[in-house]
Tab-separated table of C-alpha atoms and ligand atoms in Angstrom:
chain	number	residue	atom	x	y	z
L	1	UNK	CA	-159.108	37.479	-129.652
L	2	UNK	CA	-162.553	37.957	-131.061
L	3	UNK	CA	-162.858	41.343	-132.652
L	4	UNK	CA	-166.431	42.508	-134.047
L	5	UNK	CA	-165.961	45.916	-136.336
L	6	UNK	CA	-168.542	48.371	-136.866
L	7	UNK	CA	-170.966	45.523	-137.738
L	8	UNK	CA	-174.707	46.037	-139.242
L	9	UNK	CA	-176.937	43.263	-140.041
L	10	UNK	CA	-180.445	42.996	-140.652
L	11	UNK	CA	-183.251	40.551	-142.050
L	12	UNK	CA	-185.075	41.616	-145.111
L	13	UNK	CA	-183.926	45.317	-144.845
L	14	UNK	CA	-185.248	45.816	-141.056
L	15	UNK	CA	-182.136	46.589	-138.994
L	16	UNK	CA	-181.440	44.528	-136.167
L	17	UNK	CA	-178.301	45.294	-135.402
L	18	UNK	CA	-176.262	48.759	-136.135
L	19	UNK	CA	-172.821	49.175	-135.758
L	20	UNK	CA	-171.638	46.978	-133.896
L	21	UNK	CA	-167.993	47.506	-132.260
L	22	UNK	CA	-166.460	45.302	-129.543
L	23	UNK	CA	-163.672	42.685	-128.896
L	24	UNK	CA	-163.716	39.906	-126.349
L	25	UNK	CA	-159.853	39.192	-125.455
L	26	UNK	CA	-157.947	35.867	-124.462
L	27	UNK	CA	-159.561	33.693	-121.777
L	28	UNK	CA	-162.410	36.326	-121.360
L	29	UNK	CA	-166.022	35.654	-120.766
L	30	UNK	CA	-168.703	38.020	-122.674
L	31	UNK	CA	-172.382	38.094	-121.806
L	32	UNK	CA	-174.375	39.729	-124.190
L	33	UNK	CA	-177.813	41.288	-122.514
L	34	UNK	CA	-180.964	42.961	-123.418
L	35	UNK	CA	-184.470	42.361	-123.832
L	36	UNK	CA	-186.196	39.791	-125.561
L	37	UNK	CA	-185.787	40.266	-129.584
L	38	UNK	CA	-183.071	42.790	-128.844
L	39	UNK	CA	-180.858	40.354	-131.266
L	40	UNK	CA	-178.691	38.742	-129.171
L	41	UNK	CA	-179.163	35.164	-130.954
L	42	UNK	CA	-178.924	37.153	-134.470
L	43	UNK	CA	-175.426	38.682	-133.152
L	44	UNK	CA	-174.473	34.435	-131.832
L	45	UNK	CA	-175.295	33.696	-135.016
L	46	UNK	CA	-173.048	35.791	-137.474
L	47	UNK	CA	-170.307	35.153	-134.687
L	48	UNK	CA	-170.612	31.462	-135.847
L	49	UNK	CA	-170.784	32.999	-139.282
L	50	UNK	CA	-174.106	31.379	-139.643
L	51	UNK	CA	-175.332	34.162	-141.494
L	52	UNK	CA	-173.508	37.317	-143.335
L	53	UNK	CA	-172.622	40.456	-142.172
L	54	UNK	CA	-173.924	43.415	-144.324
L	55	UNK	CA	-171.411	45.702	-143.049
L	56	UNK	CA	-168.165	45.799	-140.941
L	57	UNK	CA	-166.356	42.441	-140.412
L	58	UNK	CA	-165.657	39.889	-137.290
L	59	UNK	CA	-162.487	38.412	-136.906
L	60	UNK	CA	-161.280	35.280	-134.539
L	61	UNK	CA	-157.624	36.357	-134.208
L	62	UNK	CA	-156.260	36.808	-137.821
L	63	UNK	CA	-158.986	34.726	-139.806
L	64	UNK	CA	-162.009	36.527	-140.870
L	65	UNK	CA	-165.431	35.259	-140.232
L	66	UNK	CA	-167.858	34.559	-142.930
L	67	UNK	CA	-171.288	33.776	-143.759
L	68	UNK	CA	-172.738	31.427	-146.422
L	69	UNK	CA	-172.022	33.498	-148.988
L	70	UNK	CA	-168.570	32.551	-148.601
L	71	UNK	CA	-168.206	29.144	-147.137
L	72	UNK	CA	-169.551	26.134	-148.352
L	73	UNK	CA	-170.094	24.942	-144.951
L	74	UNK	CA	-171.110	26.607	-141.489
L	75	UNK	CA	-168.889	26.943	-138.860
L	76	UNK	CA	-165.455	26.621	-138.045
L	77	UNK	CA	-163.124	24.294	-136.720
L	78	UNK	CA	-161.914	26.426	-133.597
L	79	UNK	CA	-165.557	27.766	-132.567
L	80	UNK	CA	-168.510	25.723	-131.280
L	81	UNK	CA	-172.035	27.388	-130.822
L	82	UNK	CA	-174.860	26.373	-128.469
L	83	UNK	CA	-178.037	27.629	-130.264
L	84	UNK	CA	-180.993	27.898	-128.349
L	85	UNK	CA	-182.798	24.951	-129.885
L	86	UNK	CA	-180.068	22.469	-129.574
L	87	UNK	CA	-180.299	19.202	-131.878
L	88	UNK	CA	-178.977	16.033	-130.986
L	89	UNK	CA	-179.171	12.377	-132.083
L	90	UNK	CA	-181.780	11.258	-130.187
L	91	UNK	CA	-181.511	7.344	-130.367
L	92	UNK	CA	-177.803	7.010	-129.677
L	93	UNK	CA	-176.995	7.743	-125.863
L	94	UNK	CA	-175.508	10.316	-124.016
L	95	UNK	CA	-172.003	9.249	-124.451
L	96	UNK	CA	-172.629	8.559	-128.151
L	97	UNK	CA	-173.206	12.348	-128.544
L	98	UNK	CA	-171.293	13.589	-126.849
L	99	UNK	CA	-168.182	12.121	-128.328
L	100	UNK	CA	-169.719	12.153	-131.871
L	101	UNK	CA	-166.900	14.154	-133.363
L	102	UNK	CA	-163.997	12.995	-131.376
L	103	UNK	CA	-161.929	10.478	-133.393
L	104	UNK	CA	-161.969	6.359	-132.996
L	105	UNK	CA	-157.901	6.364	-133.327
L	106	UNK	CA	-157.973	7.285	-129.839
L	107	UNK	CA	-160.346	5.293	-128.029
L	108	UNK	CA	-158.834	5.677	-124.568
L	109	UNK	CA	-158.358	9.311	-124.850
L	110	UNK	CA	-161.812	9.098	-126.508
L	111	UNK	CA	-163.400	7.779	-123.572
L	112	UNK	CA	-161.412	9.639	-120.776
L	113	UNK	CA	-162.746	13.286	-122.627
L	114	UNK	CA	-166.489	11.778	-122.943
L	115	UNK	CA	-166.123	10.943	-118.568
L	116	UNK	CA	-164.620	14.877	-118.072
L	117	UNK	CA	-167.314	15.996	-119.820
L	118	UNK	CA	-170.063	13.854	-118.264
L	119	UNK	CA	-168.702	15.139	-114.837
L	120	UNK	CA	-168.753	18.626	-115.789
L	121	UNK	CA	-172.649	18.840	-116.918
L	122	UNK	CA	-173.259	16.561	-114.153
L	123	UNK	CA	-174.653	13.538	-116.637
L	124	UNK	CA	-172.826	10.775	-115.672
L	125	UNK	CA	-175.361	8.697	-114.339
L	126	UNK	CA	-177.117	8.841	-117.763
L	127	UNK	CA	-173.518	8.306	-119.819
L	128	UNK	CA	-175.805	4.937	-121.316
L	129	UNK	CA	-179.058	6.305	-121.283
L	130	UNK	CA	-180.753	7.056	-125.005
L	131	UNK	CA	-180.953	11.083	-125.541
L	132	UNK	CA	-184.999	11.160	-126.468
L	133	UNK	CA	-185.455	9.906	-122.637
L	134	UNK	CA	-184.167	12.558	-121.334
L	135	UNK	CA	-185.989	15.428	-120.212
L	136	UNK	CA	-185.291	19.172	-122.081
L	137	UNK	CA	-182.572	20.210	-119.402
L	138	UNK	CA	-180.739	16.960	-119.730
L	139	UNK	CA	-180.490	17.154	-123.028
L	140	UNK	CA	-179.322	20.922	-122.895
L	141	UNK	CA	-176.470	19.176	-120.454
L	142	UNK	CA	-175.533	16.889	-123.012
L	143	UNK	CA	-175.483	19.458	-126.084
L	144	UNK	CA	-173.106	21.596	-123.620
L	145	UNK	CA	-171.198	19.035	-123.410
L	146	UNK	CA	-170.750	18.161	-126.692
L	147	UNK	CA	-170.096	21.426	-127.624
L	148	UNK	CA	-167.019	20.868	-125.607
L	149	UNK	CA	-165.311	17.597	-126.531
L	150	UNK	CA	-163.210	19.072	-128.916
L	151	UNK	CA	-161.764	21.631	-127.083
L	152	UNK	CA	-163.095	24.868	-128.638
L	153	UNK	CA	-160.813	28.016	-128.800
L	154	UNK	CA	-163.716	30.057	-128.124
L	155	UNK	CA	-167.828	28.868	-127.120
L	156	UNK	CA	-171.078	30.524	-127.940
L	157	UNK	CA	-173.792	29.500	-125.817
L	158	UNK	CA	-177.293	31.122	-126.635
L	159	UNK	CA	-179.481	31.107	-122.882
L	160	UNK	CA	-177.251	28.153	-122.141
L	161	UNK	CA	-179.308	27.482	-119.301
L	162	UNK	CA	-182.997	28.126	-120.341
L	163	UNK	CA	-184.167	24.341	-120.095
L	164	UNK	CA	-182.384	24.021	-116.607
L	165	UNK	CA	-184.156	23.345	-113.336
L	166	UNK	CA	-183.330	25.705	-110.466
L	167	UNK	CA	-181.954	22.828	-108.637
L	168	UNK	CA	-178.938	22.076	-110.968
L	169	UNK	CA	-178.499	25.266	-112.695
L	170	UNK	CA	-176.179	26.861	-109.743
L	171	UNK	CA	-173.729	24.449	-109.612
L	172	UNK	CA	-173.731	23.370	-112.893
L	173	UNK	CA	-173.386	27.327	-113.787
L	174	UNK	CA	-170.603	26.832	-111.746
L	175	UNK	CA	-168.928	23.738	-113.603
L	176	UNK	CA	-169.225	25.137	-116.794
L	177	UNK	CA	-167.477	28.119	-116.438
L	178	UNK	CA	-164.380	27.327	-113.879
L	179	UNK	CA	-163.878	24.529	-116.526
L	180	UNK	CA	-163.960	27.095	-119.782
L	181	UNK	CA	-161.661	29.645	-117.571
L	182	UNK	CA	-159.355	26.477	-116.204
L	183	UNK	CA	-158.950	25.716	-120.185
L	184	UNK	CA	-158.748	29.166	-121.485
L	185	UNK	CA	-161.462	29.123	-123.565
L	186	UNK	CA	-163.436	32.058	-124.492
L	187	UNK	CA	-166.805	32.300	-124.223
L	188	UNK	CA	-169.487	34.695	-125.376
L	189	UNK	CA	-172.977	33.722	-123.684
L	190	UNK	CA	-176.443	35.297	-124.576
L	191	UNK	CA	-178.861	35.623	-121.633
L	192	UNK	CA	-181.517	37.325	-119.730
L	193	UNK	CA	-180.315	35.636	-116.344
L	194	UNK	CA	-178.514	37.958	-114.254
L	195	UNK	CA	-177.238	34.958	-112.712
L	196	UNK	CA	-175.832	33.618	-115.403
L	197	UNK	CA	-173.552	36.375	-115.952
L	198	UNK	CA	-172.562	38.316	-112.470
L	199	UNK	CA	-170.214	35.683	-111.179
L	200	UNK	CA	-168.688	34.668	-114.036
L	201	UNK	CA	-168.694	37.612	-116.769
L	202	UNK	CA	-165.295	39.537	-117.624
L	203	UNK	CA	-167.137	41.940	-119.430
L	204	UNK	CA	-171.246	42.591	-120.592
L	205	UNK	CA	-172.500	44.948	-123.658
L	206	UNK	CA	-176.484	45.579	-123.780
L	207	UNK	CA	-178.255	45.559	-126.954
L	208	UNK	CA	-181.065	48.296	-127.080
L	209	UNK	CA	-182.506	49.145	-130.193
L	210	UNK	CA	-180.042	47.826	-132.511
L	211	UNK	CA	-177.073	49.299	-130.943
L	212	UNK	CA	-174.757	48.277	-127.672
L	213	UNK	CA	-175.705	50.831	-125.266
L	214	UNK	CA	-173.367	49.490	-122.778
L	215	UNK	CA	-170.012	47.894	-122.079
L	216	UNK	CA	-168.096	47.087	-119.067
L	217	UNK	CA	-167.576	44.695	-116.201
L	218	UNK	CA	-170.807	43.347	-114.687
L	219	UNK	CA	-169.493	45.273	-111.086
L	220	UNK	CA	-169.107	48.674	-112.926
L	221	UNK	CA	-172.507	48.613	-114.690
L	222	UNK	CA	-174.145	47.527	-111.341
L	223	UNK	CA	-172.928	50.293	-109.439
L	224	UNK	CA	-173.248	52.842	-112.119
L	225	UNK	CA	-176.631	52.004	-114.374
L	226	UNK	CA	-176.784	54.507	-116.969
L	227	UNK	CA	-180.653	53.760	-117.569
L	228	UNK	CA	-183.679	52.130	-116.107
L	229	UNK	CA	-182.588	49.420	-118.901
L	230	UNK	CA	-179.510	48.565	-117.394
L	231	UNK	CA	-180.491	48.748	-113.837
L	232	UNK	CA	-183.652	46.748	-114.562
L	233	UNK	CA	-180.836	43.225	-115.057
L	234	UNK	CA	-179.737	43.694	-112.171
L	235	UNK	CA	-183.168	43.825	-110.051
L	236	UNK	CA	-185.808	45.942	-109.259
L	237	UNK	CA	-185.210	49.640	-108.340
L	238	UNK	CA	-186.800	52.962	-107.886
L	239	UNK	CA	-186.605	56.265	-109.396
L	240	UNK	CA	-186.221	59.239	-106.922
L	241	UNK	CA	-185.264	62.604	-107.827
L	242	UNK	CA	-184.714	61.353	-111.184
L	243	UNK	CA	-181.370	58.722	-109.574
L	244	UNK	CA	-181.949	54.962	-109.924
L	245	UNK	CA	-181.813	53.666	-106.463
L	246	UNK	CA	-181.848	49.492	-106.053
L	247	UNK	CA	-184.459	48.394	-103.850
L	248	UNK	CA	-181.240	47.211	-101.439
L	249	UNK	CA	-180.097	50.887	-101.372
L	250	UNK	CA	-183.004	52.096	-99.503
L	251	UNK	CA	-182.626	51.758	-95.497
L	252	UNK	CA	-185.191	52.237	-92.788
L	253	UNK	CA	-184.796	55.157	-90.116
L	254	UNK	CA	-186.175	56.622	-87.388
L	255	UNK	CA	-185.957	59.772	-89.227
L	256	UNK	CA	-185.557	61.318	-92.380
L	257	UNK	CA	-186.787	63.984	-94.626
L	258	UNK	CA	-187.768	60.994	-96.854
L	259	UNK	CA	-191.234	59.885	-95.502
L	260	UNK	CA	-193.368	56.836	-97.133
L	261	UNK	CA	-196.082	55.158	-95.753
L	262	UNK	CA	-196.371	51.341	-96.350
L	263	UNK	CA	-198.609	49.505	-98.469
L	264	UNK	CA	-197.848	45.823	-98.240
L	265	UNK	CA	-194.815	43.182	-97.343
L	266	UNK	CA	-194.085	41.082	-100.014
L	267	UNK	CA	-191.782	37.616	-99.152
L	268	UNK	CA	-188.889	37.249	-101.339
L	269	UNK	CA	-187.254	34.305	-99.464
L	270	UNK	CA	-184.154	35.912	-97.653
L	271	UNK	CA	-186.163	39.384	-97.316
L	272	UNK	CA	-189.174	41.317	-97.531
L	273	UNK	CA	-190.194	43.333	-100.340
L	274	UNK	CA	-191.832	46.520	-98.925
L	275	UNK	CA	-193.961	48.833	-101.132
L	276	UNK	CA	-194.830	51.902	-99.635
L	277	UNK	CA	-196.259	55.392	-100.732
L	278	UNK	CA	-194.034	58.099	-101.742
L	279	UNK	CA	-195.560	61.257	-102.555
L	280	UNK	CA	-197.698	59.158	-104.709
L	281	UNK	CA	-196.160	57.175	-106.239
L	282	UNK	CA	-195.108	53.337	-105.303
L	283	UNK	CA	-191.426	52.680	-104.139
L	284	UNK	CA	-189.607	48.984	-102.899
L	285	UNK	CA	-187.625	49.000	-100.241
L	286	UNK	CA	-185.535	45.689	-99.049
L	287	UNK	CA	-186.086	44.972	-95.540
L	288	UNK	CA	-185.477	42.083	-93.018
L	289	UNK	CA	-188.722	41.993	-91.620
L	290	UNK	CA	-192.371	42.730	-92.845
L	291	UNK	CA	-193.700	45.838	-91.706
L	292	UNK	CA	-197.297	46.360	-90.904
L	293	UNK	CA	-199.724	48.180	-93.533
L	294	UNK	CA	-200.290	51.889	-93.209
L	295	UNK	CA	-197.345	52.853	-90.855
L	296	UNK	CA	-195.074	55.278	-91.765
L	297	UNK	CA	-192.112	55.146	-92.356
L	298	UNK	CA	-188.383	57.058	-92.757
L	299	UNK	CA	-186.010	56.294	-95.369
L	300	UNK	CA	-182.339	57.279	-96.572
L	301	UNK	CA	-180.740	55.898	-99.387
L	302	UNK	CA	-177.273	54.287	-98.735
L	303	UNK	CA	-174.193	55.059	-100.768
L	304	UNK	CA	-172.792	52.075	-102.768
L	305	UNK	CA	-171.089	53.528	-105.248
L	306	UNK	CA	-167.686	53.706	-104.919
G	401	ADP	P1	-183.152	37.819	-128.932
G	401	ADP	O1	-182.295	36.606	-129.056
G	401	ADP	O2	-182.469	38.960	-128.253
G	401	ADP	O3	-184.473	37.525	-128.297
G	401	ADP	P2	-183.292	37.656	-131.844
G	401	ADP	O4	-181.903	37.850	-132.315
G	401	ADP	O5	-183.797	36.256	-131.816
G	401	ADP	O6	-183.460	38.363	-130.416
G	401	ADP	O7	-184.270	38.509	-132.748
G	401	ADP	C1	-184.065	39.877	-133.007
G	401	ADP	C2	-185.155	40.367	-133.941
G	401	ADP	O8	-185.029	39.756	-135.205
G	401	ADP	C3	-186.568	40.062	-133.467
G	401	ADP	O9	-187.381	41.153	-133.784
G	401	ADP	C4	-186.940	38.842	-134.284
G	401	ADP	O10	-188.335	38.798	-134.481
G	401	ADP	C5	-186.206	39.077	-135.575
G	401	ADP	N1	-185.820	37.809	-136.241
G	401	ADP	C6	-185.127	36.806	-135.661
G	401	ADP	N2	-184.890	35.818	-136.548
G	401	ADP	C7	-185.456	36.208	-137.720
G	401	ADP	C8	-185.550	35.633	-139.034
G	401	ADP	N3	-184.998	34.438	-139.318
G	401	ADP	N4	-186.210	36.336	-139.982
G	401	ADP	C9	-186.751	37.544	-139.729
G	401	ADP	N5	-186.693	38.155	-138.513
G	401	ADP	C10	-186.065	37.497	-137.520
G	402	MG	MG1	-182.554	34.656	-128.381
């Protein structure tokens, strides 16, 4: 169990983050969300005890984790991290780095755990090929992958996914995570990707201004966004009489005391996009079809929440 106690760090006296309080429990998944330099690689990185803590304390079951200050070398034995900027050796090949750590008593076992993990990030085609060929989302694969051939207790990735074409990133998404869960690894996972995290989260906390502003499972913060913030992960919304209302929660009747007049159809692949004119001010609606400019139209908001 990873347990993070009213932790406070900050570089060079500006506070990134304050107080800091939550625990991730056995075989859970954690996504950590919020804007851009909301200091979710700062909190990966005094997970991994890359850096120190200036107040509080995080704990991996009973051993304490520590900065620099206290340990000759980074890191420990039961914890891998996936920073952002991933480094690898780029003129062995895939294989090479990926089993870099794992031991040459066992070259069988060695071997089998190299082809797993080749499977998993979908790289086995490439098991031979040189790392600086590869293109920046291969060699994010193969990182991943190393990251996992000796069986971590519990996985950091940092926007695991950020170098990742569309075309591989679903079901690789997919691999990843039904392979941490089918080995009971924990994982905490920094992203901006609501993708990322919705099917395969346990539990998210947002970072807003140096603090976690939220924290619960991905279906409870959907249905009940405390802020624009929150609501604005999940996709895009409107604000009517001062109630967040997703663009999906708006339906299209003959009638209504809610009248808007449209302004254009936007395409969004398996929908439309409407913005119309509400007293004003621009709302989106989701909608099957297009509708034409300038008609009016009557809306009601549907009930999701449970
Ligand atoms: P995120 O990963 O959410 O984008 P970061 O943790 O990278 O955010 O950064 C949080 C804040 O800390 C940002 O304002 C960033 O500019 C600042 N920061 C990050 N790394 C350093 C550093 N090494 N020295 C000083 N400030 C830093
Ligand atoms: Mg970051």
């Amino acid at each position: 169990m990873l347990q993070v106690k009213n932790m406070s760090f900050g570089y060079h006296k500006k506070p990134i983050l304050k107080n800091i309080d939550f625990q991730v429990d056995k075989g859970e998944h954690l996504s950590v969300i919020g804007e851009s330099g909301s200091g979710k690689s700062t909190l990966l990185k005094l997970l991994y005890g890359e850096m120190d803590v200036h107040e509080g304390s995080i704990f991996w079951k009973d051993t304490q984790i520590l900065g620099p200050k206290h340990n000759l070398i980074v890191g420990y034995d039961f914890m891998k991290y996936v920073a952002q900027e991933f480094d690898l050796m780029p003129f062995i090949t895939v294989s090479e780095n990926i089993g870099k750590h794992l031991s040459n008593f066992y070259p069988e076992e060695k071997q089998a755990r190299i082809k797993e993990l080749l499977k998993v990030v979908e790289l086995t085609e490439f098991a031979n090929t040189k790392v600086k060929l590869l293109s920046g989302g291969q060699k994010q694969r193969v990182a991943l992958a190393r990251a996992l051939a000796k069986e971590p207790e519990i996985l950091l990735l940092d926007e695991p996914f950020s170098h990742i074409d569309n075309f591989k990133k679903q079901s690789l998404r997919r691999n990843l995570f039904n392979f941490l869960k089918a080995n009971n690894i924990v994982c905490v996972v920094a992203s901006h990707d609501k993708e990322d995290v919705l099917p395969y989260s346990d539990k998210m906390i947002v970072l807003y201004n140096s603090k976690i502003v939220a924290n619960n499972t991905p279906e409870y913060l959907f249905s009940h966004p405390k802020t624009p913030l929150i609501a604005s992960f999940f996709g895009e919304f409107n604000v009517i009489d001062g109630k967040i209302v997703y663009t999906h929660q708006l339906k299209i009747v003959d009638q209504s005391n809610l009248k808007a007049t449209v302004k254009k159809s936007y395409f969004k692949g398996a929908s439309y996009l409407i913005e119309a004119d509400l007293n004003g001010n621009s709302i989106f609606i989701e909608n099957e079809e297009p509708i034409e400019n300038n008609k009016e139209i009557y809306l009601i908001t549907k009930q999701t929440q449970p």
